[in-house]
Amino acid sequence: MKMHISPLSKIYPQQSPVSFFGCCIRNYNDVLAIGARCGSPYDPVGPGFVDVYINGQYSQTLQGAAHGERFGVSIALNEQYLCIGAYRENTGAESGGSVYVYKRNGNKYGLLNLLYAPDKRHKDYFAYNIAIEGKTLVTGAYAKNIIGGEDGKAYVFDLDHNKCVSEISNIHPIINENFGRAVCIYDNKIYIGSHKRNKKGSIYEYDSNGNLLNIFEHANTKGFGNSIYVDADYVITGAYESQDNGSVCIYNKKLNKWKNITIDGNGSFFGGSISVSKNIIAIGSYRYGQKERGAVFLYNITENKIIDKIIPEIGTAWFGYSVHLNKNKLFVGSVKENLVYTYTLN
């Protein structure tokens, strides 16, 4: 059964210069936060920023401290904290990365702390991806040199006490595996993606103390673990390079069974971004179509099928680079346009 998809609005950046606006989008209760990391590693245009909306109204823009930080590449948001990753922030080590931690006061957020790894080093790329649950923040540093390359490491912080409580390295590291490129936390369990491991990818599950509980892998994938979602019933991950077009892998915890979904369209990066609400997965495929126009596919977990897709206007590029689904509201980043599209799904 197809969904009824209603376009709501286009959200434009509040700051200039700008690039990659919509690279990360998070919505929690009445707060919407949209990141603009401002530049690729080859074309920096500023420190990066995050536009914050409260109850649908623009509230403020939070900004990095220095040119080229990539502030806004990652966002984690709950009722207490707004955390923003800047994976090339320079405190303690050039391009080592940090997390800016903010706390809300009325309709504004104030800076509380700047967090970085206790062993921060040059080009660790700490905070490229972050996740929050309660007072616990998980941060990946996917380029951390452990055995000679971009091997990766992850860190767990207690935000209430402003301290790192656990450091997690792969027990059997492989050079350039990118352990920590994606992170997730659910029910005090920590999930860390290693999307280049063995040219296929893996996800590692740990308890809150950093003890390894499980390893998830799936045959015939590439890039498995580049995006992760977990709830009581499922572990869902993108494998954006599988079979040259990408796939999304769904693990049913109760049945101990995998489901792999994909589409036609070489080089489409299907599964480059995912977001889940109720029984619907929004799947970004930002290089889908001619001239990398992009698309978002909607998959019904209960019906086990793609039920609809959103194809953007002609001239759009990299639509679906990021997706965020909250109940029946869908936000889609189209980063080469510097736009965020919003929809309602019924």
Tab-separated table of C-alpha atoms in Angstrom:
chain	number	residue	atom	x	y	z
A	1	MET	CA	0.000	0.000	0.000
A	2	LYS	CA	1.484	3.334	-1.061
A	3	MET	CA	1.757	6.190	1.402
A	4	HIS	CA	0.215	9.607	1.014
A	5	ILE	CA	3.188	11.966	0.816
A	6	SER	CA	2.543	15.682	1.273
A	7	PRO	CA	5.336	18.224	0.651
A	8	LEU	CA	5.396	20.734	3.504
A	9	SER	CA	8.208	23.183	2.999
A	10	LYS	CA	11.771	23.878	1.961
A	11	ILE	CA	14.115	25.013	4.714
A	12	TYR	CA	16.933	27.334	3.659
A	13	PRO	CA	20.150	28.054	5.608
A	14	GLN	CA	20.270	31.107	7.840
A	15	GLN	CA	24.005	31.719	7.386
A	16	SER	CA	26.462	32.407	4.580
A	17	PRO	CA	28.842	31.177	3.233
A	18	VAL	CA	27.374	27.710	3.280
A	19	SER	CA	27.871	24.246	1.861
A	20	PHE	CA	26.496	20.827	2.739
A	21	PHE	CA	23.485	22.344	4.503
A	22	GLY	CA	21.347	19.381	5.554
A	23	CYS	CA	24.303	17.006	5.966
A	24	CYS	CA	22.810	16.019	9.343
A	25	ILE	CA	19.232	16.557	10.570
A	26	ARG	CA	17.773	15.761	13.983
A	27	ASN	CA	14.296	16.427	15.369
A	28	TYR	CA	13.376	15.762	18.996
A	29	ASN	CA	10.068	16.968	20.466
A	30	ASP	CA	9.851	20.668	19.562
A	31	VAL	CA	13.491	21.050	18.467
A	32	LEU	CA	14.814	20.752	14.915
A	33	ALA	CA	18.573	21.025	14.330
A	34	ILE	CA	20.095	21.153	10.838
A	35	GLY	CA	23.833	20.951	10.222
A	36	ALA	CA	25.917	22.575	7.496
A	37	ARG	CA	29.415	21.191	7.767
A	38	CYS	CA	30.620	23.851	5.293
A	39	GLY	CA	32.958	22.264	2.832
A	40	SER	CA	34.618	19.080	1.778
A	41	PRO	CA	38.198	18.417	2.851
A	42	TYR	CA	39.208	20.102	-0.403
A	43	ASP	CA	36.911	23.129	-0.378
A	44	PRO	CA	36.365	24.596	3.103
A	45	VAL	CA	34.131	27.672	3.225
A	46	GLY	CA	33.847	28.275	6.955
A	47	PRO	CA	33.772	26.592	10.370
A	48	GLY	CA	30.341	25.028	9.865
A	49	PHE	CA	27.093	25.778	11.655
A	50	VAL	CA	23.803	24.340	12.938
A	51	ASP	CA	20.480	26.139	12.558
A	52	VAL	CA	18.103	25.488	15.457
A	53	TYR	CA	14.311	25.738	15.197
A	54	ILE	CA	11.906	25.624	18.159
A	55	ASN	CA	8.259	24.799	17.450
A	56	GLY	CA	8.845	25.460	13.784
A	57	GLN	CA	10.344	28.914	14.306
A	58	TYR	CA	13.981	29.806	13.762
A	59	SER	CA	15.683	30.263	17.144
A	60	GLN	CA	19.456	30.551	16.680
A	61	THR	CA	22.523	29.491	14.746
A	62	LEU	CA	25.328	27.687	16.557
A	63	GLN	CA	28.731	27.903	14.917
A	64	GLY	CA	32.153	26.317	15.108
A	65	ALA	CA	35.118	28.274	16.407
A	66	ALA	CA	37.493	28.052	13.437
A	67	HIS	CA	37.580	27.747	9.667
A	68	GLY	CA	37.423	24.164	8.407
A	69	GLU	CA	36.218	22.437	11.602
A	70	ARG	CA	33.262	20.728	9.858
A	71	PHE	CA	31.059	21.724	12.786
A	72	GLY	CA	27.598	20.252	12.169
A	73	VAL	CA	28.693	17.061	10.438
A	74	SER	CA	26.944	15.109	13.222
A	75	ILE	CA	24.199	15.980	15.713
A	76	ALA	CA	22.806	14.122	18.743
A	77	LEU	CA	19.773	15.536	20.502
A	78	ASN	CA	17.561	14.648	23.458
A	79	GLU	CA	15.552	16.424	26.145
A	80	GLN	CA	18.692	17.557	27.986
A	81	TYR	CA	21.493	17.981	25.501
A	82	LEU	CA	22.289	19.139	21.996
A	83	CYS	CA	25.644	17.689	20.921
A	84	ILE	CA	27.356	18.742	17.701
A	85	GLY	CA	30.339	17.028	16.133
A	86	ALA	CA	33.235	18.903	14.522
A	87	TYR	CA	35.489	16.145	13.276
A	88	ARG	CA	38.355	18.447	12.212
A	89	GLU	CA	38.384	20.678	15.325
A	90	ASN	CA	41.946	21.474	16.414
A	91	THR	CA	42.032	21.640	20.232
A	92	GLY	CA	44.938	19.440	21.338
A	93	ALA	CA	45.644	18.047	17.872
A	94	GLU	CA	45.104	19.346	14.344
A	95	SER	CA	41.916	17.892	12.801
A	96	GLY	CA	41.598	15.551	15.768
A	97	GLY	CA	37.927	16.422	16.292
A	98	SER	CA	35.674	17.420	19.182
A	99	VAL	CA	32.048	17.492	20.301
A	100	TYR	CA	30.413	20.760	21.359
A	101	VAL	CA	27.872	20.083	24.112
A	102	TYR	CA	24.999	22.533	24.586
A	103	LYS	CA	22.187	22.749	27.118
A	104	ARG	CA	18.815	24.394	26.602
A	105	ASN	CA	17.658	27.448	28.504
A	106	GLY	CA	14.196	28.459	27.345
A	107	ASN	CA	14.319	28.734	23.561
A	108	LYS	CA	18.094	29.072	23.350
A	109	TYR	CA	21.040	26.726	23.747
A	110	GLY	CA	24.220	27.680	25.610
A	111	LEU	CA	27.605	26.000	25.301
A	112	LEU	CA	28.316	23.711	28.228
A	113	ASN	CA	31.481	21.779	27.327
A	114	LEU	CA	33.903	20.859	24.574
A	115	LEU	CA	34.626	17.125	24.587
A	116	TYR	CA	37.489	15.355	22.868
A	117	ALA	CA	39.332	12.062	23.184
A	118	PRO	CA	41.824	11.660	26.061
A	119	ASP	CA	44.329	10.373	23.481
A	120	LYS	CA	43.454	12.865	20.734
A	121	ARG	CA	45.860	12.833	17.785
A	122	HIS	CA	46.253	14.443	14.371
A	123	LYS	CA	43.435	13.522	11.963
A	124	ASP	CA	41.620	11.078	14.261
A	125	TYR	CA	38.335	12.514	12.909
A	126	PHE	CA	36.690	12.099	16.300
A	127	ALA	CA	32.960	12.986	16.216
A	128	TYR	CA	32.287	12.275	12.548
A	129	ASN	CA	29.378	10.292	13.970
A	130	ILE	CA	27.824	10.565	17.440
A	131	ALA	CA	24.838	9.081	19.297
A	132	ILE	CA	23.102	9.868	22.586
A	133	GLU	CA	20.941	8.079	25.147
A	134	GLY	CA	20.148	9.896	28.374
A	135	LYS	CA	23.425	11.241	29.755
A	136	THR	CA	25.559	8.875	27.631
A	137	LEU	CA	27.246	10.040	24.435
A	138	VAL	CA	29.032	7.656	22.062
A	139	THR	CA	31.563	9.075	19.628
A	140	GLY	CA	33.504	7.419	16.850
A	141	ALA	CA	36.999	8.404	15.712
A	142	TYR	CA	37.100	6.337	12.547
A	143	ALA	CA	40.558	7.465	11.365
A	144	LYS	CA	42.370	6.806	14.658
A	145	ASN	CA	45.716	5.149	13.957
A	146	ILE	CA	45.773	1.914	15.951
A	147	ILE	CA	47.908	-0.381	13.794
A	148	GLY	CA	49.043	1.901	10.994
A	149	GLY	CA	46.069	3.395	9.150
A	150	GLU	CA	42.539	4.750	9.493
A	151	ASP	CA	41.718	1.911	11.853
A	152	GLY	CA	39.357	3.601	14.296
A	153	LYS	CA	38.274	3.757	17.896
A	154	ALA	CA	35.168	4.752	19.870
A	155	TYR	CA	34.608	6.609	23.135
A	156	VAL	CA	31.799	6.733	25.689
A	157	PHE	CA	31.178	9.928	27.689
A	158	ASP	CA	29.114	10.703	30.775
A	159	LEU	CA	27.711	14.123	29.881
A	160	ASP	CA	26.481	14.875	33.394
A	161	HIS	CA	30.043	14.596	34.711
A	162	ASN	CA	31.869	15.755	31.571
A	163	LYS	CA	34.197	12.759	31.394
A	164	CYS	CA	35.160	9.841	29.186
A	165	VAL	CA	34.117	6.626	30.909
A	166	SER	CA	35.131	4.059	28.313
A	167	GLU	CA	37.415	3.712	25.287
A	168	ILE	CA	36.609	0.949	22.812
A	169	SER	CA	39.008	-0.487	20.249
A	170	ASN	CA	38.419	-3.488	18.045
A	171	ILE	CA	39.862	-6.557	19.776
A	172	HIS	CA	41.153	-7.746	16.393
A	173	PRO	CA	41.843	-4.534	14.454
A	174	ILE	CA	42.392	-4.460	10.715
A	175	ILE	CA	44.211	-1.605	9.021
A	176	ASN	CA	41.895	1.015	7.474
A	177	GLU	CA	38.682	-0.700	8.635
A	178	ASN	CA	37.125	2.610	9.859
A	179	PHE	CA	35.892	1.226	13.187
A	180	GLY	CA	33.620	3.963	14.564
A	181	ARG	CA	32.529	5.466	11.249
A	182	ALA	CA	28.946	4.944	12.497
A	183	VAL	CA	27.783	4.584	16.106
A	184	CYS	CA	24.463	3.937	17.809
A	185	ILE	CA	23.234	3.412	21.370
A	186	TYR	CA	20.052	1.653	22.450
A	187	ASP	CA	19.033	0.311	25.870
A	188	ASN	CA	22.563	0.884	27.258
A	189	LYS	CA	24.096	-1.185	24.474
A	190	ILE	CA	26.576	0.407	22.083
A	191	TYR	CA	26.801	-0.423	18.389
A	192	ILE	CA	29.889	0.473	16.363
A	193	GLY	CA	30.155	0.146	12.612
A	194	SER	CA	33.361	-0.864	10.867
A	195	HIS	CA	32.171	-0.462	7.294
A	196	LYS	CA	35.452	-1.231	5.507
A	197	ARG	CA	36.396	-4.350	7.464
A	198	ASN	CA	37.382	-7.208	5.138
A	199	LYS	CA	35.941	-5.150	2.243
A	200	LYS	CA	32.451	-6.076	3.505
A	201	GLY	CA	31.817	-4.432	6.870
A	202	SER	CA	30.769	-5.363	10.407
A	203	ILE	CA	28.819	-4.021	13.392
A	204	TYR	CA	30.014	-4.651	16.954
A	205	GLU	CA	27.676	-4.679	19.954
A	206	TYR	CA	29.061	-3.784	23.417
A	207	ASP	CA	27.645	-3.317	26.871
A	208	SER	CA	28.008	0.046	28.609
A	209	ASN	CA	31.393	-0.994	30.025
A	210	GLY	CA	32.831	-1.765	26.611
A	211	ASN	CA	32.554	-5.559	26.803
A	212	LEU	CA	31.932	-7.191	23.413
A	213	LEU	CA	28.541	-8.933	23.220
A	214	ASN	CA	27.963	-9.682	19.554
A	215	ILE	CA	29.229	-9.167	16.014
A	216	PHE	CA	26.811	-8.601	13.131
A	217	GLU	CA	27.802	-9.358	9.545
A	218	HIS	CA	25.927	-10.207	6.380
A	219	ALA	CA	27.098	-12.006	3.259
A	220	ASN	CA	27.546	-10.246	-0.080
A	221	THR	CA	27.664	-6.741	1.356
A	222	LYS	CA	30.052	-3.851	1.001
A	223	GLY	CA	29.929	-0.836	3.287
A	224	PHE	CA	27.839	-2.755	5.841
A	225	GLY	CA	27.689	-0.658	9.019
A	226	ASN	CA	27.963	2.797	7.463
A	227	SER	CA	24.637	3.786	9.088
A	228	ILE	CA	23.004	2.035	12.049
A	229	TYR	CA	19.574	1.971	13.709
A	230	VAL	CA	18.622	-0.288	16.637
A	231	ASP	CA	15.403	-0.844	18.579
A	232	ALA	CA	13.856	-3.661	20.619
A	233	ASP	CA	13.131	-5.777	17.547
A	234	TYR	CA	15.679	-4.910	14.866
A	235	VAL	CA	19.218	-3.983	13.967
A	236	ILE	CA	19.095	-2.084	10.670
A	237	THR	CA	22.105	-0.916	8.709
A	238	GLY	CA	23.017	0.549	5.370
A	239	ALA	CA	25.578	-1.129	3.123
A	240	TYR	CA	25.804	1.597	0.534
A	241	GLU	CA	28.320	-0.078	-1.817
A	242	SER	CA	26.776	-3.550	-2.037
A	243	GLN	CA	26.407	-4.856	-5.607
A	244	ASP	CA	27.515	-1.435	-6.879
A	245	ASN	CA	24.240	0.249	-5.921
A	246	GLY	CA	23.768	-0.313	-2.184
A	247	SER	CA	21.506	-2.261	0.149
A	248	VAL	CA	19.862	-2.106	3.560
A	249	CYS	CA	20.163	-5.102	5.889
A	250	ILE	CA	17.497	-5.787	8.521
A	251	TYR	CA	18.199	-8.205	11.361
A	252	ASN	CA	15.130	-9.529	13.203
A	253	LYS	CA	16.264	-10.196	16.776
A	254	LYS	CA	13.355	-12.485	17.649
A	255	LEU	CA	13.684	-14.643	14.527
A	256	ASN	CA	17.493	-14.433	14.374
A	257	LYS	CA	17.078	-13.772	10.669
A	258	TRP	CA	18.359	-11.288	8.076
A	259	LYS	CA	16.474	-9.508	5.309
A	260	ASN	CA	18.440	-7.702	2.580
A	261	ILE	CA	16.759	-5.105	0.355
A	262	THR	CA	18.127	-3.255	-2.637
A	263	ILE	CA	17.122	-1.443	-5.827
A	264	ASP	CA	18.288	-1.174	-9.417
A	265	GLY	CA	20.556	1.763	-10.127
A	266	ASN	CA	24.311	1.436	-10.241
A	267	GLY	CA	26.216	3.797	-7.989
A	268	SER	CA	23.059	5.109	-6.313
A	269	PHE	CA	24.396	4.754	-2.724
A	270	PHE	CA	21.114	3.192	-1.589
A	271	GLY	CA	21.397	2.983	2.209
A	272	GLY	CA	23.841	5.855	2.490
A	273	SER	CA	21.443	7.232	5.106
A	274	ILE	CA	18.574	5.591	6.984
A	275	SER	CA	16.008	6.659	9.560
A	276	VAL	CA	13.260	4.604	11.167
A	277	SER	CA	9.933	5.433	12.798
A	278	LYS	CA	7.378	2.813	13.769
A	279	ASN	CA	7.411	0.290	10.901
A	280	ILE	CA	8.769	2.580	8.166
A	281	ILE	CA	12.398	2.922	7.073
A	282	ALA	CA	13.320	6.044	5.125
A	283	ILE	CA	16.296	5.168	2.919
A	284	GLY	CA	18.425	7.809	1.267
A	285	SER	CA	19.901	7.076	-2.144
A	286	TYR	CA	21.596	10.360	-2.888
A	287	ARG	CA	23.280	9.432	-6.169
A	288	TYR	CA	20.200	7.810	-7.689
A	289	GLY	CA	19.239	8.769	-11.223
A	290	GLN	CA	20.798	10.943	-13.872
A	291	LYS	CA	23.270	13.573	-12.712
A	292	GLU	CA	23.058	12.143	-9.162
A	293	ARG	CA	19.631	13.642	-8.639
A	294	GLY	CA	18.934	11.464	-5.604
A	295	ALA	CA	15.852	9.812	-4.129
A	296	VAL	CA	14.343	8.567	-0.870
A	297	PHE	CA	12.668	5.154	-0.644
A	298	LEU	CA	10.108	4.169	2.003
A	299	TYR	CA	10.196	0.569	3.167
A	300	ASN	CA	7.467	-1.047	5.277
A	301	ILE	CA	9.057	-3.556	7.667
A	302	THR	CA	5.720	-5.279	8.363
A	303	GLU	CA	4.877	-5.712	4.679
A	304	ASN	CA	8.505	-6.470	3.759
A	305	LYS	CA	8.537	-4.217	0.713
A	306	ILE	CA	9.311	-0.783	-0.632
A	307	ILE	CA	5.951	0.989	-0.642
A	308	ASP	CA	6.882	4.351	-2.138
A	309	LYS	CA	9.697	6.651	-3.189
A	310	ILE	CA	10.267	10.375	-3.427
A	311	ILE	CA	11.921	11.656	-6.583
A	312	PRO	CA	12.840	15.336	-6.275
A	313	GLU	CA	12.525	18.177	-8.743
A	314	ILE	CA	14.626	18.250	-11.906
A	315	GLY	CA	17.956	19.912	-11.232
A	316	THR	CA	18.237	18.596	-7.692
A	317	ALA	CA	21.510	16.899	-6.742
A	318	TRP	CA	22.342	14.645	-3.789
A	319	PHE	CA	18.772	14.640	-2.469
A	320	GLY	CA	18.721	12.056	0.326
A	321	TYR	CA	22.273	12.615	1.518
A	322	SER	CA	20.640	12.650	4.956
A	323	VAL	CA	17.175	11.591	6.103
A	324	HIS	CA	15.398	11.934	9.418
A	325	LEU	CA	11.974	10.392	10.086
A	326	ASN	CA	10.107	11.314	13.270
A	327	LYS	CA	6.606	9.837	13.520
A	328	ASN	CA	4.963	11.026	10.288
A	329	LYS	CA	7.326	13.885	9.480
A	330	LEU	CA	10.209	13.299	7.079
A	331	PHE	CA	13.190	15.631	6.617
A	332	VAL	CA	15.481	15.173	3.617
A	333	GLY	CA	18.815	16.908	3.098
A	334	SER	CA	19.720	17.906	-0.459
A	335	VAL	CA	23.231	19.085	0.240
A	336	LYS	CA	24.332	20.274	-3.175
A	337	GLU	CA	21.309	22.596	-3.203
A	338	ASN	CA	21.806	23.573	0.460
A	339	LEU	CA	18.162	22.764	1.137
A	340	VAL	CA	16.151	20.593	3.499
A	341	TYR	CA	12.821	19.298	2.217
A	342	THR	CA	10.043	18.366	4.665
A	343	TYR	CA	7.127	15.998	4.084
A	344	THR	CA	4.253	14.449	5.992
A	345	LEU	CA	3.581	10.732	5.518
A	346	ASN	CA	0.177	9.155	6.047
